[in-house]
Amino acid sequence: MLPQKMKISEKAFTSLRRLQSNTGLTVNIGARLAFFASIERGFTWEGEDIQLTIRELDKYTWLGDYGDVVEMLLKQKYPNLEAKDYYKAWGSHVDDGAAIIEGIPNTARIITNA
């Protein structure tokens, strides 16, 4: 469902770099946290186009062992999307979640915010 190579937006990348400088978590780990934070808060992608242009990595690097869970959550939340739109929905959730988590000062705060 999601492509083998994926990118995130410049806005998300900037937020995740800020998180990395605060916590030491890499951008790909931050993207996973951002996605789940966005899903948890109930954000819904409304079909707007998002520019996914920064930091191309393979799907496994972005999603790790959670690839099946991410794809299942996307299918559950958006059951009527075309296959190509799931990528945009994922990127939109990373964008949304990155804004939520970028200011976390350390990894201990990530655990206490869960």
PDB file of C-alpha atoms in Angstrom:
ATOM      1  CA  MET A   1       0.000   0.000   0.000  1.00  0.00           C
ATOM      2  CA  LEU A   2       2.657   2.564   0.956  1.00  0.00           C
ATOM      3  CA  PRO A   3       5.475   2.970  -1.578  1.00  0.00           C
ATOM      4  CA  GLN A   4       8.932   1.533  -0.982  1.00  0.00           C
ATOM      5  CA  LYS A   5      10.523   5.019  -1.030  1.00  0.00           C
ATOM      6  CA  MET A   6       8.869   7.823   0.939  1.00  0.00           C
ATOM      7  CA  LYS A   7       9.562  11.459   1.798  1.00  0.00           C
ATOM      8  CA  ILE A   8       8.212  13.917   4.346  1.00  0.00           C
ATOM      9  CA  SER A   9       7.441  17.623   4.083  1.00  0.00           C
ATOM     10  CA  GLU A  10       9.993  20.330   4.763  1.00  0.00           C
ATOM     11  CA  LYS A  11       7.846  21.536   7.680  1.00  0.00           C
ATOM     12  CA  ALA A  12       7.851  18.069   9.279  1.00  0.00           C
ATOM     13  CA  PHE A  13      11.573  17.643   8.658  1.00  0.00           C
ATOM     14  CA  THR A  14      12.328  20.952  10.409  1.00  0.00           C
ATOM     15  CA  SER A  15      10.166  19.986  13.388  1.00  0.00           C
ATOM     16  CA  LEU A  16      11.714  16.535  13.618  1.00  0.00           C
ATOM     17  CA  ARG A  17      15.247  17.984  13.440  1.00  0.00           C
ATOM     18  CA  ARG A  18      14.302  20.215  16.384  1.00  0.00           C
ATOM     19  CA  LEU A  19      13.089  17.132  18.257  1.00  0.00           C
ATOM     20  CA  GLN A  20      16.346  15.377  17.368  1.00  0.00           C
ATOM     21  CA  SER A  21      18.437  18.225  18.771  1.00  0.00           C
ATOM     22  CA  ASN A  22      16.410  18.135  22.013  1.00  0.00           C
ATOM     23  CA  THR A  23      16.248  14.366  22.502  1.00  0.00           C
ATOM     24  CA  GLY A  24      18.764  12.674  20.208  1.00  0.00           C
ATOM     25  CA  LEU A  25      15.981  10.717  18.478  1.00  0.00           C
ATOM     26  CA  THR A  26      16.608  10.422  14.753  1.00  0.00           C
ATOM     27  CA  VAL A  27      14.214  11.910  12.214  1.00  0.00           C
ATOM     28  CA  ASN A  28      12.814   8.509  11.217  1.00  0.00           C
ATOM     29  CA  ILE A  29      12.052   7.575  14.848  1.00  0.00           C
ATOM     30  CA  GLY A  30      10.518  11.024  15.326  1.00  0.00           C
ATOM     31  CA  ALA A  31       8.347  10.477  12.243  1.00  0.00           C
ATOM     32  CA  ARG A  32       6.975   7.287  13.787  1.00  0.00           C
ATOM     33  CA  LEU A  33       6.177   9.120  17.021  1.00  0.00           C
ATOM     34  CA  ALA A  34       4.637  11.997  15.052  1.00  0.00           C
ATOM     35  CA  PHE A  35       2.391   9.664  13.065  1.00  0.00           C
ATOM     36  CA  PHE A  36       1.057   7.937  16.170  1.00  0.00           C
ATOM     37  CA  ALA A  37       0.648  11.248  18.053  1.00  0.00           C
ATOM     38  CA  SER A  38      -1.441  12.569  15.167  1.00  0.00           C
ATOM     39  CA  ILE A  39      -3.602   9.434  15.023  1.00  0.00           C
ATOM     40  CA  GLU A  40      -4.048   9.535  18.797  1.00  0.00           C
ATOM     41  CA  ARG A  41      -5.218  13.146  18.813  1.00  0.00           C
ATOM     42  CA  GLY A  42      -7.804  12.371  16.134  1.00  0.00           C
ATOM     43  CA  PHE A  43      -6.416  14.358  13.210  1.00  0.00           C
ATOM     44  CA  THR A  44      -8.064  13.548   9.878  1.00  0.00           C
ATOM     45  CA  TRP A  45      -6.507  14.226   6.489  1.00  0.00           C
ATOM     46  CA  GLU A  46      -9.050  16.032   4.333  1.00  0.00           C
ATOM     47  CA  GLY A  47      -7.451  15.287   0.968  1.00  0.00           C
ATOM     48  CA  GLU A  48      -5.355  18.444   0.692  1.00  0.00           C
ATOM     49  CA  ASP A  49      -2.174  18.127  -1.315  1.00  0.00           C
ATOM     50  CA  ILE A  50       1.006  18.005   0.736  1.00  0.00           C
ATOM     51  CA  GLN A  51       4.495  18.534  -0.640  1.00  0.00           C
ATOM     52  CA  LEU A  52       6.482  15.463   0.404  1.00  0.00           C
ATOM     53  CA  THR A  53       9.877  16.581  -0.823  1.00  0.00           C
ATOM     54  CA  ILE A  54      12.479  16.133   1.928  1.00  0.00           C
ATOM     55  CA  ARG A  55      14.563  13.192   3.171  1.00  0.00           C
ATOM     56  CA  GLU A  56      13.764  10.197   1.004  1.00  0.00           C
ATOM     57  CA  LEU A  57      14.129   6.935   2.899  1.00  0.00           C
ATOM     58  CA  ASP A  58      12.831   3.449   2.293  1.00  0.00           C
ATOM     59  CA  LYS A  59       9.559   2.412   3.900  1.00  0.00           C
ATOM     60  CA  TYR A  60      11.223   0.134   6.472  1.00  0.00           C
ATOM     61  CA  THR A  61      13.510   2.933   7.670  1.00  0.00           C
ATOM     62  CA  TRP A  62      10.526   5.272   8.144  1.00  0.00           C
ATOM     63  CA  LEU A  63       8.208   2.716   9.720  1.00  0.00           C
ATOM     64  CA  GLY A  64      10.459   0.043  11.180  1.00  0.00           C
ATOM     65  CA  ASP A  65       8.632  -2.988  12.509  1.00  0.00           C
ATOM     66  CA  TYR A  66       5.442  -0.903  12.673  1.00  0.00           C
ATOM     67  CA  GLY A  67       4.805  -0.849   8.924  1.00  0.00           C
ATOM     68  CA  ASP A  68       1.876  -3.236   9.073  1.00  0.00           C
ATOM     69  CA  VAL A  69       0.351  -1.349  12.006  1.00  0.00           C
ATOM     70  CA  VAL A  70       0.690   2.001  10.212  1.00  0.00           C
ATOM     71  CA  GLU A  71      -0.893   0.622   7.049  1.00  0.00           C
ATOM     72  CA  MET A  72      -3.710  -1.004   9.040  1.00  0.00           C
ATOM     73  CA  LEU A  73      -4.452   2.256  10.890  1.00  0.00           C
ATOM     74  CA  LEU A  74      -4.507   4.175   7.616  1.00  0.00           C
ATOM     75  CA  LYS A  75      -6.869   1.633   6.026  1.00  0.00           C
ATOM     76  CA  GLN A  76      -9.102   1.721   9.085  1.00  0.00           C
ATOM     77  CA  LYS A  77      -9.223   5.518   9.250  1.00  0.00           C
ATOM     78  CA  TYR A  78      -9.528   6.008   5.467  1.00  0.00           C
ATOM     79  CA  PRO A  79     -11.275   2.908   4.059  1.00  0.00           C
ATOM     80  CA  ASN A  80     -12.189   4.497   0.713  1.00  0.00           C
ATOM     81  CA  LEU A  81      -8.857   6.010  -0.356  1.00  0.00           C
ATOM     82  CA  GLU A  82      -7.093   5.075  -3.546  1.00  0.00           C
ATOM     83  CA  ALA A  83      -3.759   3.357  -2.961  1.00  0.00           C
ATOM     84  CA  LYS A  84      -1.685   6.403  -3.991  1.00  0.00           C
ATOM     85  CA  ASP A  85      -3.482   8.619  -1.466  1.00  0.00           C
ATOM     86  CA  TYR A  86      -2.454   6.579   1.574  1.00  0.00           C
ATOM     87  CA  TYR A  87       1.055   7.985   1.147  1.00  0.00           C
ATOM     88  CA  LYS A  88      -0.303  11.547   1.255  1.00  0.00           C
ATOM     89  CA  ALA A  89      -2.384  10.681   4.311  1.00  0.00           C
ATOM     90  CA  TRP A  90       0.689   9.247   6.062  1.00  0.00           C
ATOM     91  CA  GLY A  91       2.713  12.353   5.213  1.00  0.00           C
ATOM     92  CA  SER A  92      -0.072  14.593   6.456  1.00  0.00           C
ATOM     93  CA  HIS A  93      -0.194  12.745   9.771  1.00  0.00           C
ATOM     94  CA  VAL A  94       3.589  13.015  10.143  1.00  0.00           C
ATOM     95  CA  ASP A  95       3.286  16.746   9.401  1.00  0.00           C
ATOM     96  CA  ASP A  96       0.557  17.178  12.010  1.00  0.00           C
ATOM     97  CA  GLY A  97       2.249  15.062  14.665  1.00  0.00           C
ATOM     98  CA  ALA A  98       5.669  16.640  14.167  1.00  0.00           C
ATOM     99  CA  ALA A  99       4.204  20.000  15.164  1.00  0.00           C
ATOM    100  CA  ILE A 100       2.851  18.383  18.340  1.00  0.00           C
ATOM    101  CA  ILE A 101       6.072  16.695  19.460  1.00  0.00           C
ATOM    102  CA  GLU A 102       8.785  19.069  18.218  1.00  0.00           C
ATOM    103  CA  GLY A 103       9.105  20.949  21.515  1.00  0.00           C
ATOM    104  CA  ILE A 104       9.511  17.911  23.746  1.00  0.00           C
ATOM    105  CA  PRO A 105      12.714  18.666  25.667  1.00  0.00           C
ATOM    106  CA  ASN A 106      13.930  15.115  26.396  1.00  0.00           C
ATOM    107  CA  THR A 107      13.046  11.458  26.028  1.00  0.00           C
ATOM    108  CA  ALA A 108      11.727  11.247  29.588  1.00  0.00           C
ATOM    109  CA  ARG A 109       8.995  13.721  28.615  1.00  0.00           C
ATOM    110  CA  ILE A 110       7.981  11.515  25.677  1.00  0.00           C
ATOM    111  CA  ILE A 111       7.321   8.669  28.095  1.00  0.00           C
ATOM    112  CA  THR A 112       5.388  10.813  30.578  1.00  0.00           C
ATOM    113  CA  ASN A 113       3.302  12.349  27.749  1.00  0.00           C
ATOM    114  CA  ALA A 114       2.221   8.878  26.569  1.00  0.00           C
TER     115      ALA A 114
END
